[in-house]
Amino acid sequence: MTFTPRIGVYVCHCGINIAATVDVGAVTQWAAGLPGVVVSRDYTYMCSDPGQALIQNDIRELGLNRVVVASCSPRMHEPTFRAAVSAVDLNPYCFEMANIREQCSWVHPAAETTTQKAMHLVGSAVAKAALLQPLEQRQAPTTPAALVIGGGIAGMQAALDIADAGFEVTLVERTSSLGGHVGLLHRTFPTLEPTADLLGAIVERATHHERLRVLTEAEVTAVGGFVGNFDVDIRHGHEEEKVKVGAIIVASGFDVFDARRRPELGYGVYPEVITTPEFEQLSQSEVKINGREPKNVVFIQCVGSRDQALGHPYCSRVCCMVTAKQARLVRERLPNARVTVFYMDVRAFGKGFEEFYDATRQAGVLYRRGNPSELIRRGDRVVVRAEDTLLGEPVEVEADLVILAVGMAPRADTDALAGLLKLARSSDGFFMEAHPKLRPVDTAMAGIFLAGACQGPKDITETIAQARAAAATAMIPLMRGEVTVEAATSVVDEELCAGCGQCASICTFGALTLHPTKGVMVSNAVLCQGCGACATACPSGAINVRHFTFDQVMAQINVVSDFRAPVFSAAPAEAEVASPS
Amino acid sequence: MKTTIPVEDGDVLAAIRAFLGRLLESGALEAIYVPLEAAGGAAVPALVTDPARMAQANPLAPVMPINGARAVSALTGKKAPGRVGAVLRSCEIRALIELVKLQQATLEGLTMIGLDCPGTFEVPRYMERQGQAGGGLGDYLAAAREGRDPGSDGLTLRTACQMCLHPAADQAAIRFELFGLDPTQGIPVDIPDALAEQLGYSAASADGARQAVLEKVLAAHRAKRDGALAAVRAQMNANGGLPSLFNACIRCHNCMTACPICYCKTCLFRSASFDHKPDHYLSAAQRKGALRMLSDALLFQLTRMNHMSASCVGCGMCTSTCPSEIPVGMIFSAVGEQVQAAFGYEPGRSLEDPLPLVTFQANEWTEVGEAK
Amino acid sequence: MLQIEAHPITLQYDLFDCIQCGKCTGGCPMAMKTRLNPRSIILRLLTAGDGFDLEGREELWDCTTCSTCSSRCPKKVNPMETIIGLRGAFVEKGRVHPNVKTALESTFRQGNPLTMPRDQRGAWAKDLGLKEYAEGTEFLYYVGCTPSYDPRAQKVARSLVTLLQKAGIDFGVLGNQENCCGSEVRRLGEQGLFEMMAEENTETYKGLGVKKMLTTSPHCFNVYRNDYPKNGMAVQHYTQVLAGLVEEKRLEFSGKLEKTITYHDPCYLGKHNGIFDEPREVLAAIPGATLVEMDRSRQKSLCCEGGGGRMWLEGTNPSVRLAQMRVKEALEAGAQVLATACPFCLLTLDEAVKHLNAEDRLQVLDIAELAAQAL
Amino acid sequence: MSDNGNFEPRIVAFLCNWCTYTGADLAGTSRLQYPPNVRIIRTMCSSAVDPVYVLKPLMEGADGVLIGGCHPGDCHYQTGNYKTRRRYVALHEILKASGLDERRVWLRWISASEGQKFASTIGEMVAAMRELGPNPTRENWAV
Amino acid sequence: MNEQPTHGSNGRGPAALVIGGGIAGIQASLDIAEAGFRVHLVERSPSIGGRMSQLDKTFPTLDCSSCILTPKMVDAGRHPNIDLYTYSEVVQVTGEAGDFHARIRVKPRYIDPEKCHGCGLCAEACRLAGRISSDFNAGMGKRAAVYVPFPQAVPLVYTVDPEACVYLTRGVCGKTFKCKDACTAGAIDFDQKEVFVDVDAATIINATGFDVFDPNLRPELGYGVYPHVITSLEFERLASASGPTAGKITLDGTLPKKLVFIQCVGSRDRSLNLPYCSRVCCMAVAKQAHLAHDRIPGAEITVFYIDIRAFGKGFEEFYDRVRHEGVLYRRGNPSEVLRRGDRLVVRAEDTLLGEPVEVEADLVVLAVGIRPRADAQSVAEMLGLALDENGFFQEAHPKVGIVESNRPGVLLAGCCQGPKDIPDTVAHAKAAASAALIQMAQTQKVMATAHAAN
């Protein structure tokens, strides 16, 4: 091929994030000498408008046909720069990034070796860039329908929003009724509104919405396809059915921490010891323990939360306010009862929470700082033994009702569901969002979104907010009516392919088949997810994944395997080193 | 069924030729792949359709110019064009089965005709041997009967054959048995019942001492093999190790060309990916101060191991064709043995065993990938 | 054994509002030198259950009622009042320091805590020809106990009179009829006596038709303003009055005062009542005077340890005296004059200066005195 | 081999885009320091790491090669890492059998949330390669 | 992002009006625009980005704020479905859900946005260069009278500050306009007048954000008196690579060795009628303590707190990590800050020791709380919205109606409704987008039928 690369290299200071540890100037100058490079520049913030303009001008002025930016992780800014280059009609796939921040300047000291590493990474990117090929992104139509897994408050809210927006929604609930954990609550904080009031309305709407199909006692058994066009198998009672949807929202909820895992608290041993969910039930009838009204009630917070020893290092976010609410209820129902709350930190962070906490104390609830160590039986009562860390003294509090504020845990079946949907999980075991800040409801799987406590502990308000957020994000492909098909997929070289079919046997997505007559393999770009396992399986190098081809990777290897301190070859005449900053 | 082919005045070869001829005449097969004796005494693998040509056929010639699996792959492709037969040795059959798994050949419409194989000589040895007294067929068959090495001082079998653990062509449909038997009295053949009836053979068992002799042969080969592999492993692990073993390699790719498993249309190392620009060589040379030309010799061998060692049947054709007399086959057998052991895989045993690298289990090698 | 019921107290003083943040104790000037820990007291009351034993809690008498704790509490709890309440329990049981007993008795009998005869109260002003307050007089000048009897404090009252006369203010005094305001009685926990006095005094002022009152002491000013039942009487501290006069140019200083002055905010003027600027305005108006600020000024002013009945109590740790720390701070600030506007501060600081032998370097003067000098 | 303690090992790492590469990014955003002896090449999945990619650097004199993938069960492509695991086992046998030190090739499962694990893995590998000493192919031009 | 589908012929379908260009407004706008509807995004300041653009790192992942925000800003600035009105204000809204009419006042930048490339020559030339304190840098950096708030501003167009510009304030600026002379693009235009743009919208999202507490209201803490008492926002700018000290945590060149962070300044404070928890300070302080530990070798860092509210995903783990790094957490709400010699002294009670303590400090950082915007009242009146008892915008229902307001069709996003951290803000904004999309989908149906009718 007569193509000669004209590569522009752009090295970012990222303020001082890179410049403080990497000699950006040296990298820029070194890059200028690399084969194919016609211009090499550095700038404070390549991602800023002027930074992007710099690149765009060079593409126009110097006729660049390949661009390399050395800055942060491609996971951060690749889309930004791809958009920038395509804005001036350079194919976005003719762009390559060198990750000299996350994987270089941020993890190494300011030293020659760090700069050398940066040079290698840039060289590697340049070598790959020289071999990059323009690719076309295709659009595929989407099925204007959604699947919601889980019939709790999150699932229902998400389903309703999508249905209200005019799309068919299938809601799959494992149990026989809608409502999830919220259905078990008596009243909500901080308004003390009866749960039934708010939940009832939602369940009512969900069950009667014209575009919302509720399947109870149902579960998803298989998920195929991809964003915009998922094929879902659902086992519904005894029959199996298949639905096609464009987006999937996971709202599978959480499990309650099993207080037996803290045996020193006597749950399951002393009838006087119950959990917060159990109190929700109790508080709906007359509050009696062992047939009599409790006179001394003690709440213990952080049972199964903030507990590294039990693998629950995280805060369950709701217990503080659940406790405050229940303590208030006890004061209302049993005006003569003494109510004590043992806490480590009171986390009243939500709207109206601190005020509610104030009101709870004003109602006569005694808050004592300390994490009770054990419960023991003394006569017909139990004794809570703790240190009041503010008195600095060990204390014993007699109680005839002890309520353990149990935390939220990932559902036991999270694994199974994760496998089914190919979802990643955070270290705390909950489903992992695509980005904790800016993509809190997306997952790594395009078209699959998270709602509610399956992503991490949340109260009702946050759950609903997040459910609606998931709904909005899921609606985007549905409303657009199309999704962009991955361009970096596998491609078969018919000249080289011997049709051995090893690729087909290894492909998870059934993207490869034997051509009926040619005796070579054929790849289906829509099914192909671009993992590249096929390319590895092919001994003759007949299959390549676009944008990650054998030649491109080998070119990178050739650069990075050469650990000699980078040699400065005199920059070719037309190459230009420039530093506007 | 087991039957016996009658042999007239001890001419075993004639009997076999006649038998092959009848397979064609009877229309049981349309063509048969078998070596024909050609001018100069060479035995040339050929596809025979004319029964008359069977006069030159010599399946008993102790030589294997090519691994027949390649030939069969060529003439069956993804489906045999007609009713084809192929006279093959065990190593050829096992290679063929691997190729079938790799969709480079098919057993559909193919009749495999196998012989007990006492071993083969390198082509030059075979030619020499032709002239010599006692180098004839009789001695070869006798060696088979007694289970001894048909080679003699100076004229040794191919090393691969000396250490062959599969001398019997178990997977063949039609199987000529030689070990522990005296074929001059009639050649015991294992043959499908239908075909036997068509050709008018009736059951007749003459097993004799075959099993015992086979054991003896295997024992001898195993001993030989262990010694040889131990030796080559010693070399591979010695200072310089594998690289020095391949220092003599001229990257002629003969090993790959002769290998029955290397089925690629164009080897990766002959593709554009390794057709480097001049500046590539220069910069590569600058790294270590010198660059081997042609480059990537060791990488080529290692990659080939990685591609085919799981399926290597140890036919030794690579060694036979190596102009630098590198013990390629020995090396690949040594490596292949370990790879195959790791996956509990025996190449060529059965079509049922999946190729180890295109399958997996979720709960295997769970220790792999975790820090020790 | 001095058992009290804790629960009613927790309710009376909204102690459940407390989140134990410690802002009270952190700022408490006494916590630095004694066991006094307002936060801890509140928690102990909250966790006491039924009975709470005050035995041995002498530190409750260390409190100067400076109100640092109460003025800073983010949850609007009032530790100072709680402590005063607890003092009440001691008083009820008669378990108080003899000095306190004397002060209280003296107030009850003589109308002043200083054990001075009632009929000598007006003596300080004999030669000033002040008029008795009568209906229609603009201001009732409430002199207060200390300025009436204490020779040092009397100078303040005299100076103030001069200024008021110079400015032509129409004011009158009650002379021997003047009765203690009860401020200290209340701080000492004798709520009963205080309420009785408050009633009497209110009656008296009603009878005289007093509309506007000015006081020498911030303590009196505060008690009238905040502790007395509402009575339609406008109370001002004299510094407010002077500041007003200065602003209206009714009071002008012809004299000069080439001095570096720093001002010590009295707790009952500043923290209690947010009066920070008026005293400074008066000082600023004095020709030649250079005002410097100590680091701890305004809301952060360090208590002189004279409030809350501490004029009669040494406290549990007399070895460290806040007044002396204060004087050192004034010296660090480079002041020649330590100005204040409270008789208690005046006396404690004066004593501290003497104790530190700093008379030649630092003068403690009341703003009224300074102003009068500048006339 | 402590006499090799002072040499700087050269490591090439192939990291899967979804887990280990992201984990490496996390190590960066968390500012977890690790030795600069590693050069990272991003692949979409560990199963895309052709053994040639591993062998080539070893031939060029790299002292170690790291393959990083998602934990078993977490593969973004469902089963890619299971395939990787088999390829790795095969490659290990080849390296072992052929006397090329298999201890120079590591496979590690490092998730997107394991920045710390990534950093420490590099640390461990650098130390281990120091112990092994320089890859002989560094000097051997005739490979 | 090329060739976006847009509902309705060339985008004349239903549109959304988003007020406020912080992360909430940006996120809501992007979601709506991506779904194919037109968005009018109105930002009062010269650039979108809002508070988040002032932050250095974000907790608990520590990824740099501008790194994750900048792409979103650029996307919003570039999006074909988003009409960006910066340096503009919505001054009037009439109509009802599905059919709002809004008037936007575009303030004069005195710079022609078409001509300006944001090269900055004017700012260099300006007589007041380096003399106007920069709001973006929380008053710590200095800029010229013509400026962009920060380098990654979107749009990257300069603005003449009418309060500062010598010409605009005094009517004359020397013999010749230095800025005009400097500008090669001829973009400077002092005759520019404010213009009004009328837009229609099916729905309105109010994302006007928040103010921070003014610590002068807690005089005992010495803010404004002691230069080395700063707010958490000022600390962010100090720690930021793009800040006035390029990331060096210093006010006078020397690195502080002893740092004290004070939490709940202007939060949980009923005496100042700020009874609520500001939700973000605990983690912001944990993050800043980590940064200080990270940037100042051997620094002694103390955090005074009342309760540690590490409630979010990964928060508690981060709090654990910061303590593990050696940051000392002491439970107590400092009562006052004093000067002692050249050092500051923080006086507090360590409530767990039960003793008053004095902690020396070279730098005291006040974790100032989140407050309603000063102009919340007037915005509320303009939009006909209610405010809650704390002055934040009142949601329709605390649980099921958190993005709806009392006025149908007008939605709330982000901190204007109450304190939120970034993930919660983004989620809230997306929730608002969802409600908006529903409204717009329905409006579109109506439009379509109406269109079919005639």
Coordinates of N, CA and C in Angstrom, one line a residue, chain A residues 145-242:
Chain A
A145 N -38.3 -1.2 23.6 CA -38.8 -1.8 24.8 C -37.7 -2.0 25.8
A146 N -38.1 -2.2 27.1 CA -37.1 -2.4 28.1 C -37.5 -3.5 29.1
L147 N -36.5 -4.1 29.7 CA -36.7 -5.1 30.7 C -36.2 -4.6 32.0
V148 N -37.0 -4.8 33.1 CA -36.6 -4.4 34.4 C -36.6 -5.6 35.3
I149 N -35.4 -5.9 35.9 CA -35.3 -7.0 36.8 C -35.4 -6.6 38.2
G150 N -36.5 -7.0 38.9 CA -36.7 -6.6 40.3 C -37.9 -5.8 40.4
G151 N -38.9 -6.2 41.3 CA -40.1 -5.4 41.5 C -40.2 -4.7 42.8
G152 N -39.0 -4.2 43.3 CA -39.0 -3.4 44.4 C -39.3 -1.9 44.0
I153 N -39.1 -1.0 44.9 CA -39.4 0.4 44.6 C -38.6 0.9 43.5
A154 N -37.3 0.4 43.4 CA -36.4 0.9 42.3 C -37.0 0.4 41.0
G155 N -37.2 -0.9 40.9 CA -37.7 -1.5 39.7 C -39.0 -0.9 39.2
M156 N -39.9 -0.7 40.1 CA -41.2 -0.2 39.7 C -41.0 1.2 39.2
Q157 N -40.3 2.1 39.9 CA -40.1 3.5 39.5 C -39.5 3.6 38.2
A158 N -38.4 2.8 37.9 CA -37.7 2.8 36.6 C -38.7 2.4 35.5
A159 N -39.4 1.3 35.8 CA -40.3 0.7 34.8 C -41.4 1.8 34.5
L160 N -41.9 2.4 35.5 CA -43.0 3.4 35.3 C -42.5 4.6 34.4
D161 N -41.3 5.1 34.7 CA -40.8 6.2 34.0 C -40.7 5.8 32.5
I162 N -40.1 4.6 32.2 CA -39.9 4.2 30.8 C -41.2 4.0 30.1
A163 N -42.2 3.4 30.9 CA -43.5 3.2 30.3 C -44.2 4.5 30.0
D164 N -44.1 5.4 31.0 CA -44.7 6.8 30.8 C -44.1 7.5 29.6
A165 N -42.9 7.2 29.3 CA -42.3 7.9 28.1 C -42.7 7.2 26.8
G166 N -43.5 6.1 26.9 CA -44.1 5.6 25.8 C -43.5 4.3 25.3
F167 N -42.7 3.6 26.1 CA -42.1 2.3 25.7 C -42.7 1.1 26.5
E168 N -42.7 0.0 25.8 CA -43.2 -1.2 26.4 C -42.1 -1.7 27.5
V169 N -42.6 -2.0 28.6 CA -41.7 -2.5 29.7 C -42.1 -3.8 30.2
T170 N -41.2 -4.7 30.4 CA -41.5 -6.0 31.1 C -40.8 -6.0 32.4
L171 N -41.5 -6.1 33.5 CA -41.0 -6.1 34.8 C -41.0 -7.5 35.4
V172 N -39.8 -8.0 35.7 CA -39.7 -9.4 36.2 C -39.4 -9.4 37.7
E173 N -40.3 -10.0 38.5 CA -40.2 -10.0 39.9 C -40.2 -11.5 40.4
R174 N -39.1 -11.8 41.2 CA -38.9 -13.2 41.6 C -40.0 -13.7 42.5
T175 N -40.5 -12.8 43.4 CA -41.5 -13.3 44.4 C -42.9 -13.1 43.8
S176 N -43.9 -13.3 44.7 CA -45.3 -13.3 44.2 C -45.9 -11.9 44.2
S177 N -45.2 -10.9 44.8 CA -45.8 -9.6 44.8 C -44.7 -8.5 44.7
L178 N -45.2 -7.4 44.3 CA -44.4 -6.2 44.1 C -44.1 -5.5 45.5
G179 N -43.1 -4.7 45.5 CA -42.9 -3.9 46.7 C -41.5 -4.1 47.4
G180 N -41.0 -5.3 47.3 CA -39.6 -5.5 47.8 C -39.5 -5.1 49.3
H181 N -38.4 -4.7 49.7 CA -38.1 -4.4 51.1 C -39.0 -3.3 51.7
V182 N -39.3 -2.3 50.8 CA -40.1 -1.2 51.2 C -41.4 -1.6 51.7
G183 N -41.9 -2.7 51.1 CA -43.3 -3.2 51.4 C -43.3 -3.7 52.9
L184 N -42.1 -3.9 53.4 CA -42.1 -4.5 54.8 C -42.0 -3.4 55.8
L185 N -41.8 -2.1 55.3 CA -41.6 -1.0 56.3 C -42.9 -0.5 56.7
H186 N -42.9 0.1 57.9 CA -44.1 0.6 58.5 C -44.3 2.1 58.2
R187 N -43.3 2.9 58.6 CA -43.3 4.3 58.2 C -41.9 4.7 57.8
T188 N -41.8 5.8 57.1 CA -40.6 6.3 56.5 C -40.0 7.5 57.3
F189 N -38.7 7.6 57.3 CA -38.1 8.8 57.8 C -37.8 9.8 56.6
P190 N -37.7 11.0 56.8 CA -37.8 11.8 58.0 C -39.3 12.2 58.2
T191 N -40.2 11.8 57.3 CA -41.5 12.4 57.4 C -42.5 11.6 58.3
L192 N -42.1 10.4 58.7 CA -42.9 9.5 59.4 C -44.2 9.2 58.6
E193 N -44.1 9.3 57.3 CA -45.3 9.0 56.5 C -45.5 7.5 56.4
P194 N -46.7 7.0 56.6 CA -46.9 5.5 56.4 C -46.5 5.1 55.1
T195 N -45.6 4.0 55.1 CA -45.1 3.5 53.8 C -46.2 3.2 52.8
A196 N -47.2 2.6 53.4 CA -48.3 2.1 52.5 C -48.8 3.2 51.6
D197 N -48.8 4.5 52.1 CA -49.3 5.6 51.3 C -48.5 5.7 50.0
L198 N -47.2 5.8 50.2 CA -46.4 6.1 49.0 C -46.3 4.8 48.1
L199 N -46.1 3.7 48.8 CA -45.9 2.4 48.0 C -47.1 2.0 47.3
G200 N -48.3 2.1 48.0 CA -49.5 1.7 47.4 C -49.8 2.3 46.0
A201 N -49.6 3.6 46.0 CA -49.8 4.3 44.8 C -49.0 3.8 43.6
I202 N -47.7 3.6 43.9 CA -46.8 3.1 42.9 C -47.1 1.7 42.4
V203 N -47.4 0.8 43.4 CA -47.8 -0.6 43.0 C -49.0 -0.5 42.1
E204 N -50.0 0.3 42.6 CA -51.2 0.5 41.8 C -50.9 0.9 40.4
R205 N -50.1 1.9 40.2 CA -49.8 2.4 38.8 C -49.1 1.3 38.1
A206 N -48.2 0.6 38.7 CA -47.4 -0.4 38.0 C -48.2 -1.5 37.5
T207 N -49.2 -1.9 38.3 CA -50.0 -3.1 38.0 C -51.0 -2.8 36.9
H208 N -51.3 -1.5 36.8 CA -52.4 -1.2 35.8 C -51.9 -0.4 34.6
H209 N -50.6 -0.1 34.5 CA -50.1 0.7 33.4 C -50.2 -0.1 32.1
E210 N -50.7 0.6 31.1 CA -51.0 -0.1 29.8 C -49.8 -0.6 29.1
R211 N -48.6 0.1 29.3 CA -47.4 -0.4 28.6 C -46.5 -1.2 29.5
L212 N -47.0 -1.5 30.7 CA -46.1 -2.2 31.7 C -46.6 -3.6 32.0
R213 N -45.8 -4.6 31.7 CA -46.2 -6.0 31.9 C -45.4 -6.4 33.1
V214 N -46.2 -6.8 34.2 CA -45.6 -7.3 35.4 C -45.6 -8.8 35.4
L215 N -44.5 -9.4 35.6 CA -44.4 -10.9 35.7 C -43.9 -11.2 37.1
T216 N -44.8 -11.7 38.0 CA -44.3 -12.1 39.3 C -43.9 -13.6 39.2
E217 N -43.3 -14.0 40.3 CA -42.8 -15.4 40.3 C -42.1 -15.7 39.0
A218 N -41.3 -14.8 38.6 CA -40.6 -15.0 37.3 C -39.2 -14.7 37.4
E219 N -38.3 -15.3 36.6 CA -36.9 -14.9 36.6 C -36.3 -15.0 35.2
V220 N -35.3 -14.2 35.1 CA -34.6 -14.2 33.8 C -33.6 -15.4 33.8
T221 N -33.7 -16.2 32.7 CA -32.9 -17.4 32.6 C -31.7 -17.3 31.7
A222 N -31.9 -16.4 30.7 CA -30.8 -16.2 29.7 C -30.9 -14.8 29.1
V223 N -29.7 -14.2 28.8 CA -29.7 -12.9 28.1 C -28.7 -13.0 26.9
G224 N -29.3 -12.7 25.7 CA -28.4 -12.7 24.6 C -28.5 -11.4 23.9
G225 N -27.7 -11.2 22.8 CA -27.8 -10.0 22.0 C -27.0 -8.9 22.7
F226 N -27.3 -7.7 22.4 CA -26.5 -6.5 22.8 C -27.4 -5.3 22.9
V227 N -26.8 -4.2 23.3 CA -27.5 -3.0 23.5 C -28.4 -2.7 22.3
G228 N -29.7 -2.3 22.6 CA -30.6 -2.0 21.5 C -31.4 -3.2 21.1
N229 N -30.8 -4.4 21.2 CA -31.5 -5.6 20.8 C -31.0 -6.8 21.7
F230 N -31.6 -6.9 22.9 CA -31.4 -8.0 23.8 C -32.4 -9.1 23.5
D231 N -32.0 -10.3 23.6 CA -33.0 -11.4 23.6 C -33.0 -12.0 25.0
V232 N -34.1 -11.9 25.7 CA -34.2 -12.4 27.1 C -35.1 -13.6 27.2
D233 N -34.6 -14.6 27.9 CA -35.4 -15.8 28.2 C -35.9 -15.6 29.6
I234 N -37.2 -15.7 29.8 CA -37.8 -15.5 31.1 C -38.6 -16.8 31.5
R235 N -38.3 -17.3 32.7 CA -39.1 -18.4 33.2 C -40.2 -17.8 34.1
H236 N -41.5 -18.0 33.6 CA -42.6 -17.3 34.3 C -43.5 -18.4 34.8
G237 N -43.5 -18.6 36.1 CA -44.3 -19.8 36.6 C -43.7 -21.0 35.9
H238 N -44.5 -21.7 35.2 CA -44.1 -22.9 34.5 C -43.6 -22.7 33.1
E239 N -44.2 -21.6 32.5 CA -43.8 -21.5 31.0 C -42.6 -20.6 30.9
E240 N -41.9 -20.9 29.8 CA -40.7 -20.1 29.4 C -41.2 -19.1 28.3
E241 N -40.7 -17.9 28.3 CA -41.0 -17.0 27.2 C -39.8 -16.2 26.9
K242 N -39.8 -15.7 25.6 CA -38.7 -14.9 25.1 C -39.2 -13.5 24.9

